Amino acid sequence: PSDTHRQRALARQSQLTKPAGSLGELENVAVRLAALQGTDTPNAEQVQIAVFAGDHGVCDEGISLFPQAVTAQMIANFVTGGAAISVMARQLGAALEVINTGTVCAPPLSAGVIDEQVAAGTANLARESAMDAQQLAAALAAGDRSAARALERGCQLFIAGEMGIGNTTSASALACALLAEHPTHLTGPGTGLDRQGVQHKAAIIQQALARHYQQHDDDATPLTCLQSLGGFEIAAITGALIGCAARGIPVLVDGFIVSVAALCAVQLRPALSCWLLFAHRSREPGHQRILDALEATPLLDLGMRLGEGSGAAVAVPLIRSACALHNQMATFADAGVSNADG
Amino acid sequence: PSDTHRQRALARQSQLTKPAGSLGELENVAVRLAALQGTDTPNAEQVQIAVFAGDHGVCDEGISLFPQAVTAQMIANFVTGGAAISVMARQLGAALEVINTGTVCAPPLSAGVIDEQVAAGTANLARESAMDAQQLAAALAAGDRSAARALERGCQLFIAGEMGIGNTTSASALACALLAEHPTHLTGPGTGLDRQGVQHKAAIIQQALARHYQQHDDDATPLTCLQSLGGFEIAAITGALIGCAARGIPVLVDGFIVSVAALCAVQLRPALSCWLLFAHRSREPGHQRILDALEATPLLDLGMRLGEGSGAAVAVPLIRSACALHNQMATFADAGVSNADG
């Protein structure tokens, strides 16, 4: 990030024809993006959305309302344009790529899907490590390749999305391990479990954590947590965020699951956090705890809990508005408007 | 509003390829707009933004940091394209009209301004009625004509904005009278008063309320409050909202001042409230009390306090996203995706 451009952006904001500070968070967004992009005219027109899909062995424990086949079916829905994130990508004029990190079923329609399949879903994290070290490395590398493609395409703002039946279970377990929290604090309904379902899910996560800590004892690191409890798509997103920050691409973080991947990425690379903007507060109850750990205040709070990167996509126009206001508003001097006498 | 279309929109939302309710407020917005527009495909492409400007005699009491000349200077800034709302109108492809309801100074550039000048600013509401009955009627009619123009242009969503140095003082006084609140609860910094400035402003409002209640005793009505304490632009917005509801045009309500006009409109015509969507929570501290009185939950909370309709404009893409998702997402049946088994 460029401190010179940050200072210049702050100075410009104070000269625009509005009471100082009256655009609230939109001013902060414009100033941050100016510093991250190293420019006087921050811009979020070129948006790259990468949706990472993967299956989860922990579905054997009955922690989701939806059958695992839905992951592959939704991959097809992403590329044929009927999913929420497909609609939003069109609405934004954003590039959308769909990356299969490993599903149990083959997608019914896989043309246009980027094949990064690590395995046919992870192992059941309640009973064994979700992946082995090579699989973890493969998933992280798949994410990094997505960041590399984003750079090639001139991406100004990167969004990672996810799809994977069972992945709130994996994300909650991973967050518990990364934050040393109890599952009851970070387990929620996901796609719509009732109270009993949430209790069962928390118990499965507790079982996974007991196994994980027994295996790693005191030597758990963010990477061992990710390998033991993560999903392929969550590991890939972690790799993508690290890859974006390394390449100087600002990231707009979606909801619960992407935030857990961001937490893992920040624990691995603390300097990365300045590259992250946060789009929305998910209705998934554990999200606030993750946001607190990341010292993040998201732009939106609309009760969304869909995933796919949809919450981030919905926030993109706010960032574009912040840029347009910063770049196009007249100054007091330009417009011949008197400034405050206070 | 059409209950048939509301029911059909709800049914469609339940069939789209997402967990039920997972788009949160965006689902509510789409369903409400479908009912208001009486359509299966709600739409907010045709947005009309009407900015009403006017001056306030209460500026004699030193309640604003900015000189009154700024109202006219900003009118010129609106039409030349340098103001926040001008930038946002371009960003949205929205029609912007600027209506002068009465300024102390002549705008330096008035080409493109709709002349609805009632007088060269209101009288000083701390010492006398802000306007007389004829002036009130003229301001309300100016707002209604704006709603009529919106209908002619095929407007699908109407935004009223305001500009007027001193108008948070008028709006706070009016809200106190409409809600029987004490000024300390509804008086804030406006464009940026310090604590002492806010106390002085509250004392001036208290003086205005004492005069108003003495004059009207027990027979105060929303219209007598508006005449006694309102601004021409606030009365015009009240007229515009009544005119929009009467013509079946949904309104996206901006921040503090427009919400006070909305409160006045709803007290005059309670059935009007279903036509109002609320864009954002202003940083002006009294706004929450007004929103509570209107039983409104706004979409955004970005710490904005600029006025001009800017907060509403920033929320328009959320409404467009809600419509696009509603209209364009695939159903479970269309996409061959399995639904929840729970």
XYZ file of C-alpha atoms in Angstrom:
684
model
C 0.000 0.000 0.000
C 1.147 3.522 -0.805
C 1.087 5.941 2.117
C 1.648 8.828 -0.312
C -1.558 7.993 -2.138
C -3.389 7.482 1.140
C -2.431 10.994 2.272
C -3.376 12.485 -1.075
C -6.727 10.714 -1.040
C -7.427 12.025 2.481
C -6.543 15.559 1.379
C -8.830 15.288 -1.641
C -11.746 14.022 0.479
C -11.434 17.124 2.674
C -11.743 19.405 -0.376
C -14.802 17.819 -2.002
C -18.106 19.730 -1.883
C -19.610 18.069 1.200
C -19.326 18.459 4.948
C -16.129 16.775 6.158
C -16.689 13.090 6.813
C -20.282 13.142 5.586
C -19.841 10.203 3.199
C -18.961 7.980 6.162
C -17.558 4.566 5.256
C -17.527 5.431 1.552
C -14.714 7.883 2.277
C -12.712 5.202 4.092
C -13.210 2.753 1.233
C -12.011 5.248 -1.383
C -8.963 6.225 0.677
C -8.036 2.600 1.394
C -8.425 1.582 -2.236
C -6.340 4.568 -3.410
C -3.535 3.431 -1.096
C -3.824 -0.256 -2.080
C -3.949 0.475 -5.802
C -1.288 3.214 -5.534
C -3.386 5.665 -7.508
C -5.193 8.995 -7.242
C -8.217 7.481 -8.961
C -9.209 4.256 -7.176
C -11.346 1.966 -9.279
C -13.291 -1.272 -8.931
C -14.567 -1.759 -12.475
C -12.488 -4.892 -13.172
C -13.828 -7.392 -10.669
C -12.797 -11.042 -10.711
C -15.050 -13.539 -8.926
C -13.613 -17.009 -8.304
C -16.010 -19.584 -6.883
C -14.281 -22.622 -5.364
C -16.407 -25.749 -4.919
C -15.589 -28.911 -3.032
C -17.179 -31.752 -1.114
C -16.795 -32.732 2.521
C -16.477 -36.210 3.994
C -18.056 -34.966 7.193
C -21.420 -35.076 5.405
C -21.430 -38.760 6.502
C -22.326 -37.428 9.945
C -25.631 -35.893 8.757
C -24.702 -32.275 9.335
C -26.506 -30.743 6.316
C -30.060 -30.619 5.025
C -28.882 -30.940 1.429
C -27.463 -34.082 -0.249
C -23.817 -33.925 -1.364
C -24.862 -34.224 -5.012
C -25.914 -30.575 -4.780
C -22.294 -29.400 -4.848
C -21.801 -30.772 -8.363
C -25.290 -29.689 -9.438
C -24.551 -26.154 -8.300
C -21.258 -26.130 -10.223
C -23.351 -26.676 -13.344
C -25.778 -23.957 -12.209
C -22.844 -21.543 -11.790
C -21.608 -22.020 -15.348
C -25.052 -22.027 -16.957
C -25.869 -18.735 -15.240
C -28.770 -19.598 -12.926
C -27.078 -19.319 -9.537
C -27.117 -16.156 -7.414
C -23.432 -15.469 -8.049
C -23.917 -15.958 -11.805
C -26.699 -13.362 -11.818
C -24.585 -10.972 -9.750
C -21.532 -11.405 -11.996
C -23.653 -10.440 -15.007
C -25.173 -7.531 -13.083
C -21.673 -6.243 -12.236
C -20.017 -7.032 -15.556
C -17.558 -9.097 -13.501
C -15.518 -12.059 -14.700
C -16.681 -15.290 -13.045
C -14.577 -18.423 -12.847
C -15.780 -21.668 -11.307
C -13.126 -23.964 -9.850
C -13.848 -27.553 -8.908
C -11.457 -28.480 -6.076
C -12.979 -31.945 -5.705
C -16.524 -33.286 -5.694
C -18.071 -36.657 -4.890
C -20.214 -36.626 -8.035
C -19.057 -35.379 -11.400
C -20.816 -32.122 -12.292
C -23.596 -32.822 -14.851
C -22.174 -30.003 -16.961
C -18.499 -29.253 -16.612
C -17.719 -27.146 -19.686
C -16.328 -23.860 -18.406
C -15.350 -25.337 -15.039
C -11.679 -25.088 -14.081
C -10.602 -28.568 -12.992
C -8.438 -28.410 -9.867
C -9.805 -31.590 -8.290
C -7.634 -32.669 -5.399
C -9.739 -35.743 -4.590
C -13.403 -36.740 -4.666
C -14.142 -34.710 -1.520
C -12.229 -34.530 1.744
C -12.053 -37.307 4.313
C -14.463 -37.158 7.276
C -12.842 -34.598 9.585
C -14.728 -35.974 12.577
C -12.758 -39.216 12.315
C -9.530 -38.462 10.459
C -7.584 -35.594 8.973
C -9.677 -33.973 6.227
C -6.709 -34.080 3.854
C -3.073 -35.082 3.737
C -0.153 -32.672 3.325
C 0.054 -33.107 -0.442
C -3.658 -32.472 -0.835
C -3.356 -29.310 1.260
C -0.480 -28.094 -0.900
C -2.473 -28.843 -4.055
C -5.511 -26.915 -2.822
C -3.425 -23.898 -1.747
C -1.691 -23.909 -5.141
C -5.039 -24.028 -6.958
C -5.995 -20.843 -5.128
C -2.708 -19.183 -5.974
C -3.224 -19.968 -9.655
C -6.594 -18.209 -9.471
C -4.875 -15.093 -8.055
C -2.310 -15.298 -10.875
C -5.103 -15.402 -13.483
C -6.764 -12.413 -11.784
C -3.537 -10.420 -12.104
C -3.214 -11.331 -15.775
C -6.713 -10.033 -16.416
C -6.045 -6.675 -14.766
C -8.283 -7.416 -11.783
C -8.805 -4.385 -9.509
C -10.844 -6.211 -6.888
C -10.900 -9.953 -6.206
C -13.831 -11.868 -4.744
C -13.581 -15.474 -3.601
C -16.770 -17.450 -3.288
C -17.423 -20.995 -2.125
C -19.860 -23.828 -2.547
C -19.719 -27.169 -0.775
C -22.438 -29.038 1.061
C -21.203 -29.379 4.641
C -18.690 -26.559 4.478
C -20.033 -24.513 7.379
C -19.157 -27.545 9.540
C -15.607 -27.507 8.232
C -15.315 -23.725 8.544
C -16.685 -23.710 12.093
C -14.297 -26.463 13.146
C -11.366 -24.639 11.570
C -12.356 -21.346 13.226
C -12.606 -23.090 16.611
C -9.096 -24.431 16.183
C -7.657 -21.119 14.960
C -9.286 -19.121 17.767
C -9.345 -21.733 20.541
C -13.101 -21.311 20.794
C -15.736 -23.832 21.845
C -17.964 -25.155 19.016
C -21.143 -23.854 20.632
C -19.898 -20.300 19.989
C -19.152 -20.814 16.314
C -21.705 -23.347 15.089
C -24.837 -22.171 13.310
C -27.657 -23.397 11.085
C -25.733 -23.222 7.786
C -28.276 -23.802 5.036
C -31.070 -24.062 7.601
C -30.635 -26.612 10.402
C -33.074 -26.425 13.301
C -31.920 -26.156 16.924
C -31.451 -29.899 17.293
C -29.507 -30.031 14.033
C -27.184 -27.269 15.202
C -26.563 -29.146 18.466
C -25.688 -32.317 16.556
C -23.383 -30.335 14.265
C -21.614 -28.750 17.270
C -21.126 -32.213 18.787
C -19.545 -33.479 15.548
C -17.246 -30.435 15.509
C -16.327 -31.099 19.142
C -15.419 -34.670 18.155
C -13.287 -33.350 15.302
C -11.496 -30.915 17.591
C -10.792 -33.636 20.171
C -9.250 -35.772 17.427
C -7.307 -32.836 16.005
C -5.853 -31.664 19.324
C -5.004 -35.228 20.348
C -3.082 -35.606 17.087
C -1.325 -32.223 17.208
C -1.140 -31.699 20.939
C 0.703 -28.377 21.319
C 2.144 -28.104 17.839
C -0.990 -27.046 15.947
C -0.317 -24.319 13.392
C -2.732 -22.619 10.979
C -1.563 -25.086 8.319
C -2.106 -28.181 10.462
C -5.560 -26.851 11.373
C -6.380 -26.293 7.699
C -5.165 -29.771 6.754
C -6.983 -31.455 9.602
C -10.306 -29.579 9.499
C -10.517 -27.605 6.280
C -12.128 -28.265 2.965
C -10.359 -28.203 -0.372
C -12.285 -25.040 -1.333
C -11.448 -23.354 1.991
C -7.754 -24.172 1.563
C -7.886 -22.943 -2.038
C -9.436 -19.646 -0.906
C -6.711 -19.312 1.725
C -4.181 -19.769 -1.072
C -6.007 -17.294 -3.296
C -6.028 -14.578 -0.618
C -2.323 -15.069 0.072
C -1.724 -14.980 -3.677
C -3.760 -11.794 -4.155
C -1.963 -9.934 -1.368
C 1.408 -11.061 -2.724
C 0.418 -9.674 -6.132
C -1.054 -6.416 -4.799
C -4.694 -7.206 -5.574
C -7.286 -5.914 -3.066
C -9.768 -8.553 -1.912
C -13.415 -8.083 -0.979
C -14.161 -10.771 1.614
C -17.574 -12.481 1.512
C -19.310 -14.065 4.505
C -18.665 -16.746 7.110
C -16.672 -19.319 5.186
C -14.461 -16.933 3.233
C -13.852 -15.006 6.464
C -12.589 -18.196 8.114
C -10.236 -18.732 5.157
C -9.166 -15.083 5.566
C -8.505 -15.689 9.259
C -6.317 -18.656 8.367
C -4.499 -16.574 5.728
C -3.939 -13.685 8.162
C -2.608 -16.057 10.835
C -0.176 -17.393 8.233
C 0.723 -13.921 6.843
C -0.272 -11.114 9.254
C 0.780 -8.364 6.801
C -1.888 -9.607 4.406
C -4.754 -8.120 6.434
C -4.441 -4.631 4.926
C -5.431 -6.076 1.530
C -8.804 -7.262 2.809
C -12.026 -5.260 2.647
C -15.078 -6.844 4.236
C -18.366 -6.931 2.392
C -21.075 -8.072 4.765
C -22.036 -9.557 8.093
C -23.526 -12.997 7.526
C -26.563 -14.189 9.419
C -24.505 -17.250 10.372
C -24.098 -16.468 14.066
C -20.381 -17.306 14.329
C -19.418 -14.700 11.721
C -19.230 -11.794 14.180
C -16.588 -13.636 16.245
C -14.483 -14.146 13.101
C -14.906 -10.485 12.108
C -13.872 -9.428 15.613
C -10.731 -11.566 15.361
C -9.955 -9.883 12.038
C -10.794 -6.411 13.471
C -13.129 -6.039 10.514
C -16.277 -3.922 10.091
C -18.195 -5.031 7.024
C -20.089 -2.652 4.746
C -23.409 -4.498 4.706
C -25.642 -6.261 7.206
C -28.531 -7.650 5.185
C -29.103 -10.982 6.898
C -27.616 -12.871 3.940
C -26.207 -16.393 4.381
C -25.984 -17.838 0.889
C -22.266 -18.024 0.212
C -20.936 -18.327 -3.381
C -19.386 -14.859 -2.891
C -22.881 -13.399 -3.228
C -22.581 -11.042 -0.252
C -19.335 -9.623 -1.610
C -20.842 -9.216 -5.063
C -23.788 -7.298 -3.624
C -21.317 -4.903 -1.942
C -19.326 -4.146 -5.124
C -21.580 -1.239 -6.206
C -20.895 0.474 -2.861
C -17.180 0.343 -3.613
C -17.754 1.595 -7.140
C -19.895 4.439 -5.752
C -17.151 5.315 -3.258
C -14.639 5.488 -6.136
C -16.933 7.515 -8.405
C -17.621 10.044 -5.640
C -13.910 10.312 -4.832
C -12.871 10.704 -8.466
C -15.697 12.803 -9.877
C -16.988 15.175 -7.194
C -16.045 18.847 -7.524
C -13.867 20.536 -4.893
C -15.046 23.664 -3.063
C -12.604 25.681 -5.180
C -13.667 24.108 -8.511
C -17.366 24.637 -7.851
C -17.108 28.068 -6.221
C -18.849 26.784 -3.102
C -18.079 28.395 0.271
C -16.609 26.045 2.877
C -17.620 25.785 6.544
C -16.755 28.823 8.660
C -16.496 26.608 11.760
C -50.030 -2.900 -3.795
C -51.000 -6.249 -5.282
C -51.335 -9.092 -2.800
C -51.515 -11.559 -5.700
C -48.098 -10.499 -6.911
C -46.742 -10.508 -3.361
C -47.832 -14.139 -2.940
C -46.400 -15.128 -6.312
C -43.104 -13.417 -5.525
C -42.890 -15.248 -2.187
C -43.577 -18.565 -3.932
C -40.890 -17.863 -6.521
C -38.321 -16.961 -3.851
C -38.899 -20.360 -2.229
C -38.143 -22.148 -5.527
C -34.897 -20.362 -6.432
C -31.623 -22.320 -6.167
C -30.592 -21.156 -2.682
C -31.393 -22.125 0.888
C -34.746 -20.602 1.889
C -34.323 -17.064 3.181
C -30.585 -16.968 2.473
C -30.722 -13.702 0.526
C -32.035 -11.956 3.642
C -33.325 -8.429 3.115
C -32.830 -8.713 -0.649
C -35.705 -11.213 -0.712
C -37.957 -8.821 1.188
C -37.078 -5.967 -1.152
C -37.881 -8.006 -4.262
C -41.176 -9.248 -2.831
C -42.242 -5.774 -1.699
C -41.357 -4.223 -5.039
C -43.219 -6.963 -6.937
C -46.331 -6.160 -4.899
C -45.940 -2.379 -5.246
C -45.298 -2.534 -8.984
C -47.939 -5.241 -9.512
C -45.554 -7.379 -11.542
C -43.775 -10.733 -11.537
C -40.539 -8.987 -12.554
C -39.835 -6.102 -10.170
C -37.463 -3.546 -11.569
C -35.621 -0.417 -10.461
C -33.850 0.589 -13.666
C -35.856 3.808 -14.149
C -34.906 5.895 -11.117
C -35.958 9.514 -10.746
C -34.009 11.669 -8.295
C -35.569 15.018 -7.362
C -33.424 17.316 -5.223
C -35.374 20.094 -3.518
C -33.386 23.105 -2.296
C -34.494 25.949 -0.078
C -33.223 28.459 2.468
C -34.130 28.865 6.111
C -34.688 32.086 8.034
C -33.576 30.332 11.220
C -29.994 30.708 9.952
C -30.178 34.174 11.581
C -29.766 32.307 14.868
C -26.299 30.950 13.951
C -27.274 27.276 13.819
C -25.036 26.211 10.886
C -21.321 26.254 10.109
C -21.994 27.124 6.477
C -23.192 30.503 5.127
C -26.635 30.568 3.490
C -25.098 31.404 0.123
C -24.049 27.755 -0.078
C -27.623 26.636 -0.828
C -27.621 28.543 -4.124
C -23.988 27.605 -4.843
C -24.846 23.947 -4.394
C -27.837 24.248 -6.745
C -25.320 25.240 -9.418
C -23.053 22.365 -8.370
C -26.002 19.938 -8.761
C -26.719 20.985 -12.334
C -23.070 21.201 -13.420
C -22.466 17.669 -12.137
C -19.940 18.147 -9.321
C -22.099 17.338 -6.291
C -22.316 13.899 -4.705
C -25.871 13.358 -5.960
C -24.868 14.411 -9.489
C -22.076 11.820 -9.507
C -24.431 9.163 -8.159
C -27.146 9.979 -10.713
C -24.613 9.458 -13.519
C -23.344 6.281 -11.852
C -26.920 4.917 -11.725
C -28.095 6.213 -15.087
C -30.832 7.964 -13.112
C -32.717 11.094 -14.106
C -31.839 14.017 -11.820
C -33.980 17.091 -11.445
C -33.055 20.059 -9.261
C -35.893 22.125 -7.863
C -35.376 25.517 -6.275
C -38.141 26.027 -3.713
C -36.740 29.387 -2.599
C -33.233 30.674 -1.880
C -31.865 33.862 -0.359
C -29.295 34.297 -3.138
C -29.949 33.592 -6.800
C -28.038 30.484 -7.931
C -24.937 31.522 -9.919
C -26.023 29.091 -12.602
C -29.690 28.324 -12.920
C -30.017 26.742 -16.342
C -31.528 23.312 -15.796
C -32.996 24.263 -12.419
C -36.754 23.918 -12.035
C -38.019 27.173 -10.576
C -40.579 26.570 -7.849
C -39.503 29.470 -5.627
C -42.083 30.112 -2.949
C -40.138 32.987 -1.389
C -36.506 33.944 -0.787
C -36.204 31.483 2.087
C -38.572 30.795 4.973
C -39.132 33.145 7.893
C -37.166 32.534 11.118
C -39.048 29.658 12.743
C -37.649 30.535 16.151
C -39.586 33.830 16.137
C -42.506 33.384 13.724
C -44.200 30.787 11.554
C -41.728 29.573 8.907
C -44.319 30.078 6.206
C -47.915 31.119 5.720
C -50.722 28.844 4.530
C -50.378 29.851 0.887
C -46.651 29.241 0.928
C -47.212 25.804 2.450
C -49.731 24.955 -0.264
C -47.329 26.164 -2.958
C -44.467 24.034 -1.612
C -46.658 20.916 -1.320
C -47.893 21.472 -4.893
C -44.318 21.826 -6.162
C -43.594 18.387 -4.723
C -46.714 16.921 -6.278
C -45.681 18.260 -9.706
C -42.364 16.447 -9.299
C -44.228 13.187 -8.644
C -46.363 13.846 -11.735
C -43.225 14.306 -13.869
C -41.799 11.083 -12.435
C -44.918 9.192 -13.517
C -44.729 10.677 -17.021
C -41.146 9.438 -17.345
C -42.021 5.872 -16.352
C -40.241 6.126 -12.997
C -40.009 2.778 -11.157
C -38.383 4.169 -8.024
C -38.467 7.757 -6.774
C -35.796 9.391 -4.623
C -36.251 12.767 -2.994
C -33.157 14.646 -1.922
C -32.714 17.966 -0.156
C -30.279 20.804 0.218
C -30.708 23.828 2.440
C -28.310 25.378 4.917
C -30.035 25.164 8.295
C -32.474 22.436 7.345
C -31.526 19.947 10.061
C -32.727 22.630 12.529
C -36.067 22.831 10.725
C -36.342 19.037 10.403
C -35.498 18.457 14.071
C -38.038 21.047 15.196
C -40.690 19.512 12.951
C -39.923 15.997 14.205
C -40.168 17.184 17.822
C -43.604 18.622 17.115
C -44.807 15.544 15.194
C -43.566 13.120 17.859
C -43.939 15.284 20.994
C -40.239 14.788 21.702
C -37.823 17.090 23.494
C -35.227 18.816 21.241
C -32.287 17.267 23.075
C -33.386 13.846 21.720
C -33.613 14.925 18.090
C -30.950 17.598 17.655
C -27.578 16.666 16.171
C -24.478 18.194 14.606
C -25.925 18.560 11.076
C -23.016 19.519 8.829
C -20.607 19.364 11.758
C -21.484 21.458 14.843
C -19.478 20.810 18.007
C -21.139 20.021 21.340
C -21.697 23.660 22.203
C -23.142 24.301 18.749
C -25.584 21.413 19.147
C -26.698 22.764 22.549
C -27.338 26.188 21.038
C -29.256 24.598 18.161
C -31.414 22.610 20.612
C -32.156 25.810 22.563
C -33.262 27.558 19.351
C -35.501 24.587 18.524
C -36.938 24.706 22.043
C -37.720 28.382 21.495
C -39.432 27.530 18.198
C -41.508 24.794 19.818
C -42.585 27.099 22.661
C -43.760 29.650 20.092
C -45.448 26.976 17.980
C -47.342 25.323 20.825
C -48.377 28.701 22.239
C -49.812 29.583 18.853
C -51.534 26.250 18.223
C -52.241 25.138 21.756
C -54.083 21.824 21.357
C -54.987 22.086 17.701
C -51.601 21.310 16.136
C -51.879 19.022 13.106
C -49.122 17.690 10.826
C -49.921 20.547 8.448
C -49.750 23.272 11.093
C -46.439 21.790 12.280
C -45.098 21.807 8.714
C -46.203 25.405 8.158
C -44.840 26.600 11.456
C -41.499 24.723 11.531
C -40.814 23.270 8.097
C -38.733 24.422 5.191
C -40.040 24.883 1.682
C -37.955 21.896 0.528
C -39.239 19.729 3.392
C -42.840 20.628 2.579
C -42.186 19.981 -1.117
C -40.775 16.532 -0.303
C -43.837 15.812 1.836
C -45.945 16.723 -1.190
C -43.793 14.603 -3.484
C -44.133 11.508 -1.278
C -47.904 11.924 -1.056
C -47.950 12.420 -4.836
C -45.845 9.324 -5.501
C -48.002 7.080 -3.313
C -51.151 8.437 -4.949
C -49.685 7.591 -8.362
C -48.373 4.142 -7.345
C -44.661 5.006 -7.470
C -42.440 3.314 -4.844
C -40.174 5.723 -2.961
C -36.698 5.073 -1.595
C -36.354 7.322 1.457
C -32.986 9.001 2.094
C -31.706 10.083 5.521
C -32.737 12.336 8.405
C -34.480 15.196 6.635
C -36.360 13.153 4.041
C -37.404 10.749 6.813
C -38.921 13.671 8.748
C -40.826 14.673 5.598
C -41.903 11.020 5.303
C -43.094 11.060 8.911
C -45.159 14.133 8.176
C -46.558 12.516 5.010
C -47.440 9.297 6.873
C -49.155 11.223 9.662
C -51.205 12.971 6.976
C -51.871 9.768 4.970
C -51.192 6.614 7.023
C -51.843 4.296 4.045
C -48.876 5.869 2.281
C -46.317 4.047 4.428
C -46.384 0.845 2.384
C -44.924 2.782 -0.586
C -41.791 3.724 1.335
C -38.562 1.749 1.314
C -35.774 3.028 3.552
C -32.260 3.356 2.221
C -29.934 4.103 5.096
C -29.462 5.051 8.722
C -27.940 8.512 8.909
C -25.215 9.362 11.377
C -27.426 12.261 12.493
C -28.347 10.909 15.927
C -32.062 11.732 15.782
C -32.630 9.579 12.700
C -33.122 6.344 14.624
C -36.055 7.856 16.555
C -37.703 8.865 13.267
C -37.097 5.400 11.787
C -38.607 3.827 14.904
C -41.702 6.011 14.551
C -41.987 4.868 10.923
C -41.310 1.210 11.904
C -38.568 1.260 9.288
C -35.378 -0.779 8.994
C -33.049 0.777 6.439
C -30.836 -1.249 4.097
C -27.558 0.552 4.815
C -25.726 1.882 7.844
C -22.589 3.536 6.482
C -22.308 6.565 8.776
C -23.393 8.889 5.959
C -24.885 12.324 6.751
C -24.629 14.291 3.512
C -28.211 14.643 2.350
C -29.031 15.495 -1.296
C -30.587 12.004 -1.575
C -27.079 10.570 -1.640
C -27.750 7.786 0.869
C -30.755 6.640 -1.134
C -28.779 6.753 -4.373
C -26.045 4.599 -2.846
C -28.701 2.001 -1.929
C -30.211 1.762 -5.430
C -27.805 -0.973 -6.620
C -28.933 -3.170 -3.712
C -32.504 -2.876 -4.958
C -31.425 -3.579 -8.522
C -29.476 -6.623 -7.303
C -32.529 -7.841 -5.393
C -34.606 -7.541 -8.576
C -31.986 -9.220 -10.794
C -31.673 -12.157 -8.383
C -35.450 -12.495 -8.168
C -35.964 -12.302 -11.919
C -32.959 -14.208 -13.228
C -32.036 -16.987 -10.792
C -32.874 -20.533 -11.808
C -35.385 -22.578 -9.834
C -34.442 -25.974 -8.345
C -36.543 -27.606 -11.071
C -35.038 -25.565 -13.936
C -31.465 -26.233 -12.846
C -31.896 -29.867 -11.837
C -30.638 -29.092 -8.333
C -31.855 -31.178 -5.391
C -33.708 -29.250 -2.693
C -33.251 -29.575 1.077
C -34.372 -32.865 2.582
C -35.085 -31.154 5.926
